[in-house]
Short mmCIF file of C-alpha atoms in Angstrom, two decimals:
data_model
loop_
_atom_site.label_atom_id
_atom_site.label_comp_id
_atom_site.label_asym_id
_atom_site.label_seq_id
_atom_site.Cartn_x
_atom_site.Cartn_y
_atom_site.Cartn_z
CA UNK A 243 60.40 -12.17 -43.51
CA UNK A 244 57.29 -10.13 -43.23
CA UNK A 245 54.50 -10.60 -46.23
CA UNK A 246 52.73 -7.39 -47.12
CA UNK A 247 49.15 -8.07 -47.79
CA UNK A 248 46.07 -7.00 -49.95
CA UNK A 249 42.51 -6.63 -49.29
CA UNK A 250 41.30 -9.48 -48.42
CA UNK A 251 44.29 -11.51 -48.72
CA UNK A 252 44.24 -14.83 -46.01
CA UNK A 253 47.89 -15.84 -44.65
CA UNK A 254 48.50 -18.70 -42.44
CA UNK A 255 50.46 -17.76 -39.38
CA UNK A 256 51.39 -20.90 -37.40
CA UNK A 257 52.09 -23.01 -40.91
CA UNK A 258 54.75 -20.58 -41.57
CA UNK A 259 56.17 -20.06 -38.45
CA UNK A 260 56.77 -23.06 -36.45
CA UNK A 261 56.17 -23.22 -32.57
CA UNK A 262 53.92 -19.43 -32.81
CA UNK A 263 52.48 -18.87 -29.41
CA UNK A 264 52.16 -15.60 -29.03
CA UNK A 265 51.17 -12.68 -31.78
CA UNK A 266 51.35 -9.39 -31.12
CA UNK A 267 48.97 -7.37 -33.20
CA UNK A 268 49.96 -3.75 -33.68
CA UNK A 269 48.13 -1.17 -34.96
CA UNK A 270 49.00 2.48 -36.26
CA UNK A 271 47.69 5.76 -37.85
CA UNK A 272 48.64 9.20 -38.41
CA UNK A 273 46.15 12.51 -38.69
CA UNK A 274 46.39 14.70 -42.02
CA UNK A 275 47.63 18.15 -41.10
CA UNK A 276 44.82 19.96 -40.82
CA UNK A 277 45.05 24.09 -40.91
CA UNK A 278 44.08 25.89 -38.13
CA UNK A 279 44.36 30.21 -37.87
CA UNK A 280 43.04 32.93 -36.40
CA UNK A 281 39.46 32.11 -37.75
CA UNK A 282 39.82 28.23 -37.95
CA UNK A 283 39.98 27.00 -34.06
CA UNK A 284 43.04 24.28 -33.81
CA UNK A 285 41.30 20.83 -34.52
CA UNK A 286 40.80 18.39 -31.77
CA UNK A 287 42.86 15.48 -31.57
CA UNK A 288 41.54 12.20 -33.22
CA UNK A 289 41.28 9.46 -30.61
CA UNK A 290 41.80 5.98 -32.53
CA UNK A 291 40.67 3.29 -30.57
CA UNK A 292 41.94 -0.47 -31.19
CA UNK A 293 39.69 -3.41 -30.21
CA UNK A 294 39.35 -7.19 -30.34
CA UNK A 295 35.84 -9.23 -30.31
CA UNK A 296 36.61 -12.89 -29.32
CA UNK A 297 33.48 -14.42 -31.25
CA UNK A 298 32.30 -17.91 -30.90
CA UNK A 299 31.17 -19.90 -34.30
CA UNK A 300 31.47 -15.96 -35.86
CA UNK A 301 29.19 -14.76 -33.57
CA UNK A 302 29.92 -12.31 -30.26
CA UNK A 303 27.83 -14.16 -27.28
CA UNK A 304 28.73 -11.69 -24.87
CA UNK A 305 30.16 -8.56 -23.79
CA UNK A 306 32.92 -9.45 -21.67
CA UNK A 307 34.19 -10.75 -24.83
CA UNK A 308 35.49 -7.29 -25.85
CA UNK A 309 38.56 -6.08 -25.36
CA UNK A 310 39.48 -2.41 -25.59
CA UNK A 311 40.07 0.95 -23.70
CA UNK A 312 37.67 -0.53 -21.12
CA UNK A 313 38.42 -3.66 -20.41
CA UNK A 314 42.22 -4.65 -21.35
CA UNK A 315 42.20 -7.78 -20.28
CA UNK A 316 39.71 -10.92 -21.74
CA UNK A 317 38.47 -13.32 -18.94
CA UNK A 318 40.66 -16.31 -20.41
CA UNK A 319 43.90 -13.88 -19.73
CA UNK A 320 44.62 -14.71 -23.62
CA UNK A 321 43.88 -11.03 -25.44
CA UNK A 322 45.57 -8.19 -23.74
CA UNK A 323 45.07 -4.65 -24.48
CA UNK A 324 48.86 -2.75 -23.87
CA UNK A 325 46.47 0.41 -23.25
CA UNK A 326 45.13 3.11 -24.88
CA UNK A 327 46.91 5.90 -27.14
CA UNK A 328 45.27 9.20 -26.97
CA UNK A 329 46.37 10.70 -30.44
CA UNK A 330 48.10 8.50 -32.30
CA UNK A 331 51.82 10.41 -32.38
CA UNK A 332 54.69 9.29 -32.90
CA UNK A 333 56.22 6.51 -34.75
CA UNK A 334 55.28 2.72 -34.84
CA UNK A 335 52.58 1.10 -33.07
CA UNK A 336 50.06 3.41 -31.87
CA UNK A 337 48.15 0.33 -29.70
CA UNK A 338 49.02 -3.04 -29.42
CA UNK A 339 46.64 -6.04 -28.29
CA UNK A 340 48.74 -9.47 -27.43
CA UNK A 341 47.31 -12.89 -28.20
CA UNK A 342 48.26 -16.00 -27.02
CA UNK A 343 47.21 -18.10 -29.43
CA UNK A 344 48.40 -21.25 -27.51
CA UNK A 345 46.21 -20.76 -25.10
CA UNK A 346 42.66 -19.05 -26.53
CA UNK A 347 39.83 -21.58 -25.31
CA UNK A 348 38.65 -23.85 -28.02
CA UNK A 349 35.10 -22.67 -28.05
CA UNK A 350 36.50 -19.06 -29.76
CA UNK A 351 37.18 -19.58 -33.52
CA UNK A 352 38.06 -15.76 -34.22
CA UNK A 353 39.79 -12.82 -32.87
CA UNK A 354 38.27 -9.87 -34.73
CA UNK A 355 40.51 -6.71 -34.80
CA UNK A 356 38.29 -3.28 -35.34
CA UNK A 357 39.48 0.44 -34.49
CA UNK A 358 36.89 3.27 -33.67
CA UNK A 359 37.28 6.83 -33.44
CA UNK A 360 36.68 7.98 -29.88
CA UNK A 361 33.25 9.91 -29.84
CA UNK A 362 33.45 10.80 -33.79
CA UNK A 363 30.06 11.93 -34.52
CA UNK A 364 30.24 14.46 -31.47
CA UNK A 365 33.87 16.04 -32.86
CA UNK A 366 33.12 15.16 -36.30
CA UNK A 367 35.87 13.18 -37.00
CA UNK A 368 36.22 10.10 -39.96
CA UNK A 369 38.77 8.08 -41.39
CA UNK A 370 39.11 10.18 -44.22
CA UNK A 371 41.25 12.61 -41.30
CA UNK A 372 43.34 9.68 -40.91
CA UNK A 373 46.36 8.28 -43.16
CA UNK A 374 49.48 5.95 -42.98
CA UNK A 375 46.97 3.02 -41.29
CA UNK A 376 48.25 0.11 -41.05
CA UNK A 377 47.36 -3.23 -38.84
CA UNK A 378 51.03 -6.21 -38.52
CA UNK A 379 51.37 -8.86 -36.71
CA UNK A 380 54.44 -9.97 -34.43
CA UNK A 381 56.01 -13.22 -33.14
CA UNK A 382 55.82 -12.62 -29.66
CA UNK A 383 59.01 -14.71 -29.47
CA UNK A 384 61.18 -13.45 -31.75
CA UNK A 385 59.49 -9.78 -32.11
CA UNK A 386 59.44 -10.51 -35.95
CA UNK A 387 57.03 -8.79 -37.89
CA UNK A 388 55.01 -11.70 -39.80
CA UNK A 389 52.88 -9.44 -42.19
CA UNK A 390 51.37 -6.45 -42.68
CA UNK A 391 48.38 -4.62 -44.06
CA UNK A 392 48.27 -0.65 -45.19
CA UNK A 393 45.00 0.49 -45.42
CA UNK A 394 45.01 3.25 -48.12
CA UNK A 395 41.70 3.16 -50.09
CA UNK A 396 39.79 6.78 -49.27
CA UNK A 397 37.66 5.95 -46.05
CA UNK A 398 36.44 9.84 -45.75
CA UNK A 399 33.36 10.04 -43.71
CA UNK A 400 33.70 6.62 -42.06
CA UNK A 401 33.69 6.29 -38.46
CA UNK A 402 35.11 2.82 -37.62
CA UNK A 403 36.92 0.16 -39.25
CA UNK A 404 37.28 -3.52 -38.73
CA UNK A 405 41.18 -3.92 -39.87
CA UNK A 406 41.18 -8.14 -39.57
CA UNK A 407 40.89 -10.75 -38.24
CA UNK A 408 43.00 -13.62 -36.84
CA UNK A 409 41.09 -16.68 -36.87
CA UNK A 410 41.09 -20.94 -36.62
CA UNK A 411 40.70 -23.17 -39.35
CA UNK A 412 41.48 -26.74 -39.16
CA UNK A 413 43.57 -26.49 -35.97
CA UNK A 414 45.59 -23.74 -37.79
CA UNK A 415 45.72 -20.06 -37.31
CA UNK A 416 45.54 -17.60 -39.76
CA UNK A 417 44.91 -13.71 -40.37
CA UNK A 418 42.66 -12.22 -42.83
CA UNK A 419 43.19 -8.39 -43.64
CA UNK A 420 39.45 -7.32 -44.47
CA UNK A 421 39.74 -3.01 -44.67
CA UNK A 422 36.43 -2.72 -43.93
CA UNK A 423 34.69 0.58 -43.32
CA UNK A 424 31.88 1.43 -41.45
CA UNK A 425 29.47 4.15 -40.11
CA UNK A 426 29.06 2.38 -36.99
CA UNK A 427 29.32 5.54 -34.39
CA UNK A 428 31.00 3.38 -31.44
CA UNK A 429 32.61 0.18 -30.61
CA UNK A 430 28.97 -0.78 -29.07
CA UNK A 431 27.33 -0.43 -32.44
CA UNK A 432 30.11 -1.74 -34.36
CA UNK A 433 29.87 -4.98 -32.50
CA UNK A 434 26.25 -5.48 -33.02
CA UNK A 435 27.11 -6.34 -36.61
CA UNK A 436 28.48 -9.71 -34.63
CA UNK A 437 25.67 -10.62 -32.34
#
C-alpha cells in the first residue's frame, strides 16, 4: 500500500516494510504546452535532471559523492543513476536512481534527492514550465510503490528543486518529502548549499 505524502511529511521505510534492501527512487515531470506559431519559435525542450548527494553528518565532503548525468554510479556501488532522460515524455518515471540501502557505508547518514533543469538560465527555463512532478519510492524486491510525493505548489521562476531525502535515524531508514525550491542555476551550485 503506497502512502501519499505532504510537505514535509517524514515516513519510515524499513519499519514498515520488513527485510527493505533495495529502494528505487523514481522521479517524473511533464512540460505545460507551451504555444508556438509562425512568430513564436517552437520552445526548446526542458531537460530535468535527477540527482543524489550522499552527505556525511548532513554535510557533502566531496564531489565524487554526487550522483547524476555525470557520474551514474557512487564509489560504494550503492546509488545508481538508470541514466538520463532528455525531455521528460512519456508516462511514469522519467529517471530513476537505485539505492541499496543494505549496503550504503555507515559514515553516510543521508541520501539527498534534488532535480535541476539542464542549463536553465541559458534557455530560460523554471519550474513554473513544469507540472505533474512527482518523486515515489519502490521496493526493489517486490517493485511496490511505498509512497509518494506530488509537488504542486507554483514553483514559476525556480531553477532547481531538492524533492527529498532518504535518510538514517536510529539504525532506521526513512524518507522526508521537503518540495523545496531554489534559484540555484546548476547541480554545482545547488550542492554548495551542503558543503
Amino acid at each position: 500500500m503506497s502512502i501519499s505524502l505532504q510537505k514535509g511529511q517524514k515516513v519510515s521505510l524499513s519499519k514498515e516494510n520488513a527485510g527493505l534492501a533495495q529502494v528505487v527512487v523514481g522521479l517524473g515531470w511533464d512540460e505545460v504546452k507551451r504555444k508556438s506559431g509562425f512568430f513564436a519559435p517552437k520552445p526548446q525542450p526542458i531537460d530535468c535532471d535527477a540527482s543524489a548527494l550522499l552527505l556525511k553528518n548532513g554535510k557533502l565532503i566531496d564531489t565524487t559523492d554526487l550522483v547524476y548525468f555525470g557520474n551514474l554510479r557512487h564509489k560504494s556501488g550503492t546509488v545508481q543513476h538508470m541514466g538520463d532522460n532528455l525531455t521528460g515524455a512519456g508516462d511514469g518515471d522519467d529517471e530513476q536512481i537505485v539505492v541499496d540501502l543494505s549496503r550504503v557505508p555507515a559514515e553516510y547518514d543521508r541520501i539527498v534527492i534534488v532535480v535541476t533543469i539542464y542549463q536553465a538560465v541559458q534557455r530560460k527555463q523554471h519550474f513554473g514550465l513544469i507540472e505533474n512532478a512527482f518523486i515515489r519510492l519502490v521496493d526493489g524486491k517486490n517493485n511496490q510503490e511505498m509512497c509518494r510525493y506530488n509537488l504542486s505548489e507554483n514553483y514559476s521562476g525556480m531553477t532547481a528543486m531538492i524533492f527529498g531525502e532518504v535518510y538514517r535515524h536510529n539504525n532506521e531508514w526513512k524518507f522526508n518529502a521537503i518540495g523545496q525550491a531554489t534559484n540555484d542555476p546548476g547541480l554545482g551550485e545547488l550542492a554548495m548549499r551542503y558543503r
